[in-house]
PDB file of C-alpha atoms in Angstrom:
ATOM      1  CA  GLU A 203     -18.462  -5.217 -12.566  1.00  0.00           C
ATOM      2  CA  LEU A 204     -17.802  -7.982 -10.046  1.00  0.00           C
ATOM      3  CA  VAL A 205     -18.677  -5.858  -7.066  1.00  0.00           C
ATOM      4  CA  ILE A 206     -21.857  -4.522  -8.689  1.00  0.00           C
ATOM      5  CA  ALA A 207     -22.812  -8.181  -9.558  1.00  0.00           C
ATOM      6  CA  VAL A 208     -22.733  -9.255  -5.921  1.00  0.00           C
ATOM      7  CA  GLY A 209     -24.806  -6.285  -5.111  1.00  0.00           C
ATOM      8  CA  ARG A 210     -25.278  -3.624  -2.398  1.00  0.00           C
ATOM      9  CA  GLN A 211     -26.543  -6.239   0.079  1.00  0.00           C
ATOM     10  CA  ALA A 212     -23.043  -7.726   0.218  1.00  0.00           C
ATOM     11  CA  ALA A 213     -21.541  -4.522   1.623  1.00  0.00           C
ATOM     12  CA  ARG A 214     -20.735  -4.698   5.301  1.00  0.00           C
ATOM     13  CA  PRO A 215     -20.366  -1.721   7.639  1.00  0.00           C
ATOM     14  CA  VAL A 216     -16.828  -1.137   8.921  1.00  0.00           C
ATOM     15  CA  SER A 217     -15.356   1.436  11.262  1.00  0.00           C
ATOM     16  CA  TRP A 218     -11.639   1.948  10.810  1.00  0.00           C
ATOM     17  CA  ARG A 219     -10.418   4.821  12.948  1.00  0.00           C
ATOM     18  CA  GLU A 220     -11.485   7.764  14.972  1.00  0.00           C
ATOM     19  CA  GLY A 221     -11.843  11.063  13.091  1.00  0.00           C
ATOM     20  CA  SER A 222     -11.438  14.626  14.280  1.00  0.00           C
ATOM     21  CA  ARG A 223     -15.113  15.488  15.045  1.00  0.00           C
ATOM     22  CA  PRO A 224     -16.725  15.100  18.518  1.00  0.00           C
ATOM     23  CA  GLY A 225     -18.569  11.763  18.867  1.00  0.00           C
ATOM     24  CA  THR A 226     -18.884   8.582  20.885  1.00  0.00           C
ATOM     25  CA  GLY A 227     -15.473   7.007  20.231  1.00  0.00           C
ATOM     26  CA  ARG A 228     -13.072   6.018  23.012  1.00  0.00           C
ATOM     27  CA  SER A 229     -11.387   9.408  22.852  1.00  0.00           C
ATOM     28  CA  GLY A 230     -14.660  11.277  22.494  1.00  0.00           C
ATOM     29  CA  LEU A 231     -14.308  11.538  18.752  1.00  0.00           C
ATOM     30  CA  LYS A 232     -16.597  10.277  16.008  1.00  0.00           C
ATOM     31  CA  ARG A 233     -15.469   7.008  14.305  1.00  0.00           C
ATOM     32  CA  MET A 234     -14.853   6.946  10.564  1.00  0.00           C
ATOM     33  CA  HIS A 235     -17.179   4.396   8.951  1.00  0.00           C
ATOM     34  CA  SER A 236     -18.571   3.234   5.673  1.00  0.00           C
ATOM     35  CA  ARG A 237     -19.697   0.034   3.947  1.00  0.00           C
ATOM     36  CA  PHE A 238     -17.333  -2.287   2.089  1.00  0.00           C
ATOM     37  CA  VAL A 239     -17.438  -5.413  -0.141  1.00  0.00           C
ATOM     38  CA  ALA A 240     -14.392  -7.724  -0.138  1.00  0.00           C
ATOM     39  CA  LEU A 241     -13.989 -10.449  -2.781  1.00  0.00           C
ATOM     40  CA  ARG A 242     -11.215 -12.939  -3.490  1.00  0.00           C
ATOM     41  CA  ILE A 243     -10.466 -12.708  -7.198  1.00  0.00           C
ATOM     42  CA  ARG A 244      -7.926 -14.111  -9.561  1.00  0.00           C
ATOM     43  CA  PRO A 245      -6.650 -11.437 -12.117  1.00  0.00           C
ATOM     44  CA  ALA A 246      -6.851 -12.659 -15.601  1.00  0.00           C
ATOM     45  CA  GLY A 247      -6.100 -11.501 -19.163  1.00  0.00           C
ATOM     46  CA  ARG A 248      -3.842 -12.378 -22.041  1.00  0.00           C
ATOM     47  CA  GLU A 249      -1.141  -9.862 -21.143  1.00  0.00           C
ATOM     48  CA  ILE A 250      -0.995 -11.052 -17.445  1.00  0.00           C
ATOM     49  CA  ARG A 251      -0.634 -14.750 -18.504  1.00  0.00           C
ATOM     50  CA  GLN A 252       2.124 -13.954 -20.914  1.00  0.00           C
ATOM     51  CA  ALA A 253       4.049 -11.967 -18.282  1.00  0.00           C
ATOM     52  CA  THR A 254       3.981 -14.803 -15.673  1.00  0.00           C
ATOM     53  CA  ASP A 255       5.566 -18.184 -15.653  1.00  0.00           C
ATOM     54  CA  GLY A 256       2.331 -20.009 -14.826  1.00  0.00           C
ATOM     55  CA  PRO A 257      -1.192 -20.054 -16.459  1.00  0.00           C
ATOM     56  CA  GLU A 258      -2.626 -17.711 -13.831  1.00  0.00           C
ATOM     57  CA  LEU A 259      -1.891 -15.345 -11.003  1.00  0.00           C
ATOM     58  CA  PRO A 260      -2.672 -16.117  -7.359  1.00  0.00           C
ATOM     59  CA  GLU A 261      -5.851 -14.917  -5.784  1.00  0.00           C
ATOM     60  CA  ARG A 262      -6.008 -11.274  -4.542  1.00  0.00           C
ATOM     61  CA  TRP A 263      -8.492  -9.198  -2.542  1.00  0.00           C
ATOM     62  CA  LEU A 264     -10.731  -6.756  -4.366  1.00  0.00           C
ATOM     63  CA  LEU A 265     -11.998  -4.277  -1.772  1.00  0.00           C
ATOM     64  CA  ALA A 266     -14.679  -1.781  -2.692  1.00  0.00           C
ATOM     65  CA  GLU A 267     -16.148   0.988  -0.608  1.00  0.00           C
ATOM     66  CA  TRP A 268     -19.865   1.217  -1.217  1.00  0.00           C
ATOM     67  CA  PRO A 269     -21.492   3.892   1.039  1.00  0.00           C
ATOM     68  CA  ALA A 270     -25.093   3.423   2.060  1.00  0.00           C
ATOM     69  CA  GLY A 271     -26.353   6.319   0.022  1.00  0.00           C
ATOM     70  CA  GLU A 272     -24.519   5.556  -3.218  1.00  0.00           C
ATOM     71  CA  SER A 273     -25.927   3.582  -6.186  1.00  0.00           C
ATOM     72  CA  GLU A 274     -22.480   2.027  -6.850  1.00  0.00           C
ATOM     73  CA  PRO A 275     -19.090   1.646  -5.259  1.00  0.00           C
ATOM     74  CA  VAL A 276     -16.904   4.754  -4.967  1.00  0.00           C
ATOM     75  CA  GLN A 277     -13.391   3.448  -4.381  1.00  0.00           C
ATOM     76  CA  PHE A 278     -11.573   0.179  -5.162  1.00  0.00           C
ATOM     77  CA  TRP A 279      -8.374  -1.465  -3.910  1.00  0.00           C
ATOM     78  CA  LEU A 280      -6.463  -4.658  -4.900  1.00  0.00           C
ATOM     79  CA  SER A 281      -4.424  -6.393  -2.179  1.00  0.00           C
ATOM     80  CA  SER A 282      -2.174  -9.333  -1.867  1.00  0.00           C
ATOM     81  CA  LEU A 283      -2.817  -9.764   1.852  1.00  0.00           C
ATOM     82  CA  PRO A 284      -3.647 -13.375   2.978  1.00  0.00           C
ATOM     83  CA  SER A 285      -7.036 -14.851   2.392  1.00  0.00           C
ATOM     84  CA  GLY A 286      -7.986 -15.045   6.051  1.00  0.00           C
ATOM     85  CA  MET A 287      -7.524 -11.342   6.650  1.00  0.00           C
ATOM     86  CA  PRO A 288     -10.601  -9.748   8.537  1.00  0.00           C
ATOM     87  CA  LEU A 289     -12.593  -7.151   6.675  1.00  0.00           C
ATOM     88  CA  ALA A 290     -11.881  -4.474   9.262  1.00  0.00           C
ATOM     89  CA  THR A 291      -8.124  -5.041   8.788  1.00  0.00           C
ATOM     90  CA  LEU A 292      -8.339  -4.792   5.034  1.00  0.00           C
ATOM     91  CA  VAL A 293     -10.231  -1.557   5.279  1.00  0.00           C
ATOM     92  CA  ARG A 294      -7.887  -0.017   7.888  1.00  0.00           C
ATOM     93  CA  LEU A 295      -4.826  -0.855   5.804  1.00  0.00           C
ATOM     94  CA  ALA A 296      -6.424   0.510   2.565  1.00  0.00           C
ATOM     95  CA  LYS A 297      -7.453   3.690   4.285  1.00  0.00           C
ATOM     96  CA  LEU A 298      -4.017   4.088   5.812  1.00  0.00           C
ATOM     97  CA  ARG A 299      -2.757   5.226   2.374  1.00  0.00           C
ATOM     98  CA  TRP A 300      -4.249   8.705   2.906  1.00  0.00           C
ATOM     99  CA  ARG A 301      -2.451   9.124   6.173  1.00  0.00           C
ATOM    100  CA  ILE A 302       0.866   8.159   4.553  1.00  0.00           C
ATOM    101  CA  GLU A 303       0.352  10.493   1.642  1.00  0.00           C
ATOM    102  CA  HIS A 304      -0.530  13.334   3.988  1.00  0.00           C
ATOM    103  CA  ASP A 305       2.589  12.745   6.157  1.00  0.00           C
ATOM    104  CA  TYR A 306       4.824  12.614   3.100  1.00  0.00           C
ATOM    105  CA  ARG A 307       3.364  15.885   1.752  1.00  0.00           C
ATOM    106  CA  GLU A 308       3.884  17.439   5.147  1.00  0.00           C
ATOM    107  CA  MET A 309       7.521  16.225   5.295  1.00  0.00           C
ATOM    108  CA  LYS A 310       8.221  17.576   1.781  1.00  0.00           C
ATOM    109  CA  GLN A 311       6.523  20.988   2.045  1.00  0.00           C
ATOM    110  CA  ALA A 312       6.353  22.054   5.636  1.00  0.00           C
ATOM    111  CA  LEU A 313       9.516  20.287   7.066  1.00  0.00           C
ATOM    112  CA  GLY A 314      11.872  20.638   4.157  1.00  0.00           C
ATOM    113  CA  LEU A 315      12.431  17.126   2.834  1.00  0.00           C
ATOM    114  CA  ALA A 316      12.412  18.337  -0.700  1.00  0.00           C
ATOM    115  CA  HIS A 317      14.864  21.177  -0.003  1.00  0.00           C
ATOM    116  CA  PHE A 318      18.095  19.105   0.205  1.00  0.00           C
ATOM    117  CA  GLU A 319      20.864  20.399  -2.184  1.00  0.00           C
ATOM    118  CA  GLY A 320      23.855  18.541  -0.892  1.00  0.00           C
ATOM    119  CA  ARG A 321      25.985  16.061  -2.844  1.00  0.00           C
ATOM    120  CA  THR A 322      26.904  13.355  -0.419  1.00  0.00           C
ATOM    121  CA  TRP A 323      25.145  10.221   0.924  1.00  0.00           C
ATOM    122  CA  ALA A 324      26.090  11.311   4.486  1.00  0.00           C
ATOM    123  CA  GLY A 325      24.568  14.754   3.965  1.00  0.00           C
ATOM    124  CA  TRP A 326      21.398  13.290   2.448  1.00  0.00           C
ATOM    125  CA  HIS A 327      21.132  10.789   5.387  1.00  0.00           C
ATOM    126  CA  HIS A 328      21.597  13.640   7.974  1.00  0.00           C
ATOM    127  CA  HIS A 329      18.921  15.737   6.230  1.00  0.00           C
ATOM    128  CA  VAL A 330      16.373  12.923   6.101  1.00  0.00           C
ATOM    129  CA  THR A 331      17.067  12.034   9.672  1.00  0.00           C
ATOM    130  CA  LEU A 332      16.440  15.587  10.913  1.00  0.00           C
ATOM    131  CA  VAL A 333      13.248  15.906   8.825  1.00  0.00           C
ATOM    132  CA  SER A 334      12.026  12.517  10.256  1.00  0.00           C
ATOM    133  CA  ALA A 335      12.723  13.641  13.782  1.00  0.00           C
ATOM    134  CA  ALA A 336      10.892  16.926  13.217  1.00  0.00           C
ATOM    135  CA  HIS A 337       7.917  14.966  11.761  1.00  0.00           C
ATOM    136  CA  ALA A 338       7.868  12.638  14.813  1.00  0.00           C
ATOM    137  CA  PHE A 339       7.883  15.703  17.098  1.00  0.00           C
ATOM    138  CA  CYS A 340       5.017  17.315  15.157  1.00  0.00           C
ATOM    139  CA  THR A 341       3.021  14.021  15.297  1.00  0.00           C
ATOM    140  CA  LEU A 342       3.459  13.753  19.055  1.00  0.00           C
ATOM    141  CA  GLN A 343       2.395  17.319  19.538  1.00  0.00           C
ATOM    142  CA  ARG A 344      -0.698  16.633  17.416  1.00  0.00           C
ATOM    143  CA  LEU A 345      -1.535  13.548  19.430  1.00  0.00           C
ATOM    144  CA  THR A 346      -1.112  15.122  22.859  1.00  0.00           C
ATOM    145  CA  ARG A 347      -3.258  18.214  22.152  1.00  0.00           C
ATOM    146  CA  ASP A 348      -7.067  18.367  22.003  1.00  0.00           C
ATOM    147  CA  PRO A 349      -7.911  19.614  18.393  1.00  0.00           C
ATOM    148  CA  LYS A 350     -10.231  22.285  19.952  1.00  0.00           C
ATOM    149  CA  ASP A 351      -7.376  23.812  22.074  1.00  0.00           C
ATOM    150  CA  PRO A 352      -5.913  26.953  20.644  1.00  0.00           C
ATOM    151  CA  ALA A 353      -2.473  26.673  19.063  1.00  0.00           C
ATOM    152  CA  PRO A 354       0.485  27.547  21.294  1.00  0.00           C
ATOM    153  CA  ALA A 355       2.087  30.941  20.633  1.00  0.00           C
TER     154      ALA A 355
END
């Protein structure tokens, strides 16, 4: 309700990274962009006050994505980043979550992170190290190839 109360006019355009489609970005790719509202809020409520030592919690960021064609915001994030944080940085860090989840899913399913069946810390550490190295290799391969190039045989 807070974001809707400040209104659509408070939403500012932000571009946070280059996508995968051709465009006018530095690498020749289209930039990801949308409109965002960022507010400093102080969480409140009886349960929150009872769970803390003080009467109220410190201020937090409430970030909302409100695309130009939408009648209301489509996504929300709460953040404890410092109050002077630029809007573009807030958006980039909020949107980074998708990349992290994608990488974790790739490590679990395609690279075998979830397939460990050993019983020792050393064995687990060895397995995770090899999966991490494989993931780094795949990431470097992805970064050095043009997405339109055919996959190597």
